PDB file of C-alpha atoms and ligand atoms in Angstrom:
ATOM      1  CA  MET T 719    -195.823  66.826   6.562  1.00  0.00           C
ATOM      2  CA  LYS T 720    -193.494  68.592   4.620  1.00  0.00           C
ATOM      3  CA  ILE T 721    -191.355  66.297   2.167  1.00  0.00           C
ATOM      4  CA  LEU T 722    -188.659  67.970   0.605  1.00  0.00           C
ATOM      5  CA  GLN T 723    -187.450  65.659  -1.893  1.00  0.00           C
ATOM      6  CA  ILE T 724    -186.477  62.069  -2.970  1.00  0.00           C
ATOM      7  CA  ASP T 725    -183.263  61.905  -0.718  1.00  0.00           C
ATOM      8  CA  HIS T 726    -182.235  58.427  -2.015  1.00  0.00           C
ATOM      9  CA  LEU T 727    -182.958  55.318  -3.777  1.00  0.00           C
ATOM     10  CA  GLY T 728    -181.985  52.414  -1.863  1.00  0.00           C
ATOM     11  CA  ILE T 729    -180.311  49.381  -4.367  1.00  0.00           C
ATOM     12  CA  ALA T 730    -179.672  46.016  -2.917  1.00  0.00           C
ATOM     13  CA  VAL T 731    -176.256  44.519  -4.232  1.00  0.00           C
ATOM     14  CA  SER T 732    -174.478  41.448  -3.369  1.00  0.00           C
ATOM     15  CA  THR T 733    -171.026  42.848  -3.533  1.00  0.00           C
ATOM     16  CA  LEU T 734    -169.882  46.947  -4.116  1.00  0.00           C
ATOM     17  CA  GLU T 735    -167.778  45.516  -7.027  1.00  0.00           C
ATOM     18  CA  GLU T 736    -170.915  43.914  -8.631  1.00  0.00           C
ATOM     19  CA  GLY T 737    -173.019  47.247  -7.952  1.00  0.00           C
ATOM     20  CA  LYS T 738    -170.120  49.313  -9.125  1.00  0.00           C
ATOM     21  CA  LYS T 739    -169.895  47.672 -12.785  1.00  0.00           C
ATOM     22  CA  PHE T 740    -173.377  49.576 -13.633  1.00  0.00           C
ATOM     23  CA  TRP T 741    -174.094  52.385 -11.034  1.00  0.00           C
ATOM     24  CA  CYS T 742    -170.397  53.700 -11.464  1.00  0.00           C
ATOM     25  CA  ASP T 743    -168.827  52.317 -14.570  1.00  0.00           C
ATOM     26  CA  ALA T 744    -171.855  52.243 -17.094  1.00  0.00           C
ATOM     27  CA  LEU T 745    -173.867  55.060 -15.583  1.00  0.00           C
ATOM     28  CA  GLY T 746    -170.759  57.290 -14.726  1.00  0.00           C
ATOM     29  CA  LEU T 747    -172.197  58.012 -11.029  1.00  0.00           C
ATOM     30  CA  LYS T 748    -169.342  58.893  -8.676  1.00  0.00           C
ATOM     31  CA  LEU T 749    -168.929  56.716  -5.512  1.00  0.00           C
ATOM     32  CA  GLU T 750    -168.515  59.616  -2.675  1.00  0.00           C
ATOM     33  CA  GLY T 751    -168.372  57.465   0.599  1.00  0.00           C
ATOM     34  CA  THR T 752    -169.381  54.240   2.276  1.00  0.00           C
ATOM     35  CA  GLU T 753    -170.813  53.866   5.998  1.00  0.00           C
ATOM     36  CA  THR T 754    -171.463  50.554   7.765  1.00  0.00           C
ATOM     37  CA  VAL T 755    -174.806  51.034  10.049  1.00  0.00           C
ATOM     38  CA  GLU T 756    -174.425  48.042  12.290  1.00  0.00           C
ATOM     39  CA  GLU T 757    -177.500  48.293  13.853  1.00  0.00           C
ATOM     40  CA  GLN T 758    -179.121  47.369  10.357  1.00  0.00           C
ATOM     41  CA  LYS T 759    -176.337  44.829   9.187  1.00  0.00           C
ATOM     42  CA  VAL T 760    -175.606  47.112   6.102  1.00  0.00           C
ATOM     43  CA  THR T 761    -172.888  48.957   4.494  1.00  0.00           C
ATOM     44  CA  THR T 762    -174.219  52.116   2.330  1.00  0.00           C
ATOM     45  CA  ALA T 763    -172.140  53.224  -0.373  1.00  0.00           C
ATOM     46  CA  PHE T 764    -173.549  57.052  -1.503  1.00  0.00           C
ATOM     47  CA  CYS T 765    -173.496  58.269  -5.413  1.00  0.00           C
ATOM     48  CA  PRO T 766    -174.904  61.430  -5.790  1.00  0.00           C
ATOM     49  CA  VAL T 767    -177.404  62.369  -8.025  1.00  0.00           C
ATOM     50  CA  GLY T 768    -178.199  66.047  -8.435  1.00  0.00           C
ATOM     51  CA  GLU T 769    -179.841  66.705  -4.806  1.00  0.00           C
ATOM     52  CA  SER T 770    -180.577  63.118  -4.450  1.00  0.00           C
ATOM     53  CA  GLU T 771    -178.222  59.907  -4.213  1.00  0.00           C
ATOM     54  CA  VAL T 772    -177.986  56.347  -5.548  1.00  0.00           C
ATOM     55  CA  GLU T 773    -177.568  53.903  -2.332  1.00  0.00           C
ATOM     56  CA  MET T 774    -175.771  50.899  -3.197  1.00  0.00           C
ATOM     57  CA  LEU T 775    -176.733  48.459   0.226  1.00  0.00           C
ATOM     58  CA  VAL T 776    -174.395  45.692   0.875  1.00  0.00           C
ATOM     59  CA  SER T 777    -175.495  43.008   3.723  1.00  0.00           C
ATOM     60  CA  THR T 778    -172.719  42.768   6.393  1.00  0.00           C
ATOM     61  CA  SER T 779    -174.301  39.561   7.922  1.00  0.00           C
ATOM     62  CA  PRO T 780    -176.238  36.412   6.206  1.00  0.00           C
ATOM     63  CA  ASP T 781    -179.374  37.247   8.534  1.00  0.00           C
ATOM     64  CA  GLY T 782    -179.200  41.075   7.695  1.00  0.00           C
ATOM     65  CA  PRO T 783    -182.419  42.126   5.752  1.00  0.00           C
ATOM     66  CA  ILE T 784    -180.315  43.382   2.540  1.00  0.00           C
ATOM     67  CA  ALA T 785    -179.009  39.766   2.692  1.00  0.00           C
ATOM     68  CA  LYS T 786    -182.713  38.336   3.064  1.00  0.00           C
ATOM     69  CA  PHE T 787    -184.225  40.573   0.178  1.00  0.00           C
ATOM     70  CA  ILE T 788    -181.488  39.296  -2.442  1.00  0.00           C
ATOM     71  CA  GLU T 789    -182.416  35.627  -0.919  1.00  0.00           C
ATOM     72  CA  LYS T 790    -185.889  36.289  -1.632  1.00  0.00           C
ATOM     73  CA  ASN T 791    -185.219  37.899  -5.077  1.00  0.00           C
ATOM     74  CA  GLY T 792    -183.761  34.638  -6.321  1.00  0.00           C
ATOM     75  CA  GLY T 793    -180.046  35.763  -5.400  1.00  0.00           C
ATOM     76  CA  LYS T 794    -180.104  38.802  -7.094  1.00  0.00           C
ATOM     77  CA  GLY T 795    -179.991  42.292  -5.920  1.00  0.00           C
ATOM     78  CA  GLY T 796    -182.487  45.037  -7.250  1.00  0.00           C
ATOM     79  CA  PHE T 797    -184.685  48.059  -6.071  1.00  0.00           C
ATOM     80  CA  GLN T 798    -184.992  47.914  -2.664  1.00  0.00           C
ATOM     81  CA  HIS T 799    -186.576  51.208  -1.147  1.00  0.00           C
ATOM     82  CA  VAL T 800    -187.090  54.888  -1.796  1.00  0.00           C
ATOM     83  CA  ALA T 801    -186.447  57.584   0.709  1.00  0.00           C
ATOM     84  CA  PHE T 802    -188.341  60.687   0.963  1.00  0.00           C
ATOM     85  CA  ARG T 803    -186.818  63.627   2.955  1.00  0.00           C
ATOM     86  CA  VAL T 804    -189.070  65.323   5.208  1.00  0.00           C
ATOM     87  CA  GLU T 805    -188.751  68.230   7.572  1.00  0.00           C
ATOM     88  CA  ASN T 806    -189.551  66.816  10.710  1.00  0.00           C
ATOM     89  CA  ILE T 807    -189.998  62.973  10.998  1.00  0.00           C
ATOM     90  CA  GLU T 808    -191.818  63.051  14.230  1.00  0.00           C
ATOM     91  CA  GLU T 809    -194.371  65.012  12.688  1.00  0.00           C
ATOM     92  CA  ALA T 810    -194.313  63.055   9.411  1.00  0.00           C
ATOM     93  CA  LEU T 811    -194.916  59.549  11.299  1.00  0.00           C
ATOM     94  CA  ALA T 812    -197.590  60.886  13.576  1.00  0.00           C
ATOM     95  CA  GLU T 813    -199.469  62.225  10.451  1.00  0.00           C
ATOM     96  CA  LEU T 814    -199.052  59.117   8.460  1.00  0.00           C
ATOM     97  CA  LYS T 815    -199.965  57.067  11.668  1.00  0.00           C
ATOM     98  CA  GLN T 816    -203.338  58.969  11.962  1.00  0.00           C
ATOM     99  CA  LYS T 817    -203.915  58.548   8.306  1.00  0.00           C
ATOM    100  CA  GLY T 818    -203.778  54.954   8.980  1.00  0.00           C
ATOM    101  CA  VAL T 819    -200.450  53.991   7.251  1.00  0.00           C
ATOM    102  CA  LYS T 820    -198.787  51.010   8.833  1.00  0.00           C
ATOM    103  CA  LEU T 821    -195.437  51.667  10.177  1.00  0.00           C
ATOM    104  CA  ILE T 822    -192.407  49.490  10.395  1.00  0.00           C
ATOM    105  CA  ASP T 823    -190.877  52.097  12.966  1.00  0.00           C
ATOM    106  CA  GLU T 824    -193.148  53.500  15.319  1.00  0.00           C
ATOM    107  CA  THR T 825    -190.294  55.994  16.161  1.00  0.00           C
ATOM    108  CA  PRO T 826    -187.021  57.001  14.224  1.00  0.00           C
ATOM    109  CA  ARG T 827    -183.788  55.185  14.398  1.00  0.00           C
ATOM    110  CA  LEU T 828    -180.384  56.506  13.418  1.00  0.00           C
ATOM    111  CA  GLY T 829    -179.565  55.762   9.944  1.00  0.00           C
ATOM    112  CA  ALA T 830    -176.290  56.680   7.884  1.00  0.00           C
ATOM    113  CA  ALA T 831    -174.642  60.258   8.183  1.00  0.00           C
ATOM    114  CA  GLY T 832    -176.577  60.779  11.305  1.00  0.00           C
ATOM    115  CA  CYS T 833    -179.923  61.017   9.631  1.00  0.00           C
ATOM    116  CA  LYS T 834    -183.372  59.954  11.780  1.00  0.00           C
ATOM    117  CA  ILE T 835    -185.102  57.179   9.385  1.00  0.00           C
ATOM    118  CA  ALA T 836    -188.370  55.034   9.883  1.00  0.00           C
ATOM    119  CA  PHE T 837    -189.700  52.711   7.395  1.00  0.00           C
ATOM    120  CA  LEU T 838    -193.106  52.306   6.138  1.00  0.00           C
ATOM    121  CA  HIS T 839    -194.835  48.871   5.726  1.00  0.00           C
ATOM    122  CA  PRO T 840    -195.004  48.080   2.019  1.00  0.00           C
ATOM    123  CA  LYS T 841    -198.701  46.675   3.125  1.00  0.00           C
ATOM    124  CA  SER T 842    -199.719  50.565   3.146  1.00  0.00           C
ATOM    125  CA  THR T 843    -198.025  51.790   0.037  1.00  0.00           C
ATOM    126  CA  GLY T 844    -199.156  49.769  -2.556  1.00  0.00           C
ATOM    127  CA  GLY T 845    -196.258  47.286  -2.325  1.00  0.00           C
ATOM    128  CA  VAL T 846    -193.348  49.770  -2.018  1.00  0.00           C
ATOM    129  CA  LEU T 847    -190.899  49.995   0.891  1.00  0.00           C
ATOM    130  CA  VAL T 848    -190.856  53.535   1.707  1.00  0.00           C
ATOM    131  CA  GLU T 849    -188.033  55.390   4.223  1.00  0.00           C
ATOM    132  CA  ILE T 850    -188.777  58.657   5.501  1.00  0.00           C
ATOM    133  CA  SER T 851    -185.234  60.543   6.562  1.00  0.00           C
ATOM    134  CA  GLU T 852    -184.742  63.643   8.219  1.00  0.00           C
ATOM    135  CA  ARG T 853    -181.217  65.215   7.858  1.00  0.00           C
ATOM    136  CA  PRO T 854    -179.447  66.333  10.861  1.00  0.00           C
TER     137      PRO T 854
HETATM  138 ZN1   ZN C2318    -182.662  54.509   2.799  1.00  0.00          ZN
END
């Protein structure tokens, strides 16, 4: 498996306006676009940082994973996941599985920007939700 770089940090925010106050206004990151991934009930807002990105995640539905995360987090947003860009996601998943890492997604699904993504189970990662991603 070849990890190329940290692709993005996923930050749950209750609203985009709320998230922008810190990440854009205070930190000065530039919001370069948004995309809604209906399947994951999330709108992602991308702020490039060098070769990586901060991705603000806003739930599109009260039963979506980001809404549930915020609920569990006492009604507040926060750091939700880290994504690593890999050269070949199928190969990476096969290797991780073989090493005994518990996978949330056994096969890749479609993420924002046409990426193939898969999540690893926090039980196998020391409590961090880890995403691996292959860019088209
Ligand atoms: Zn992500």
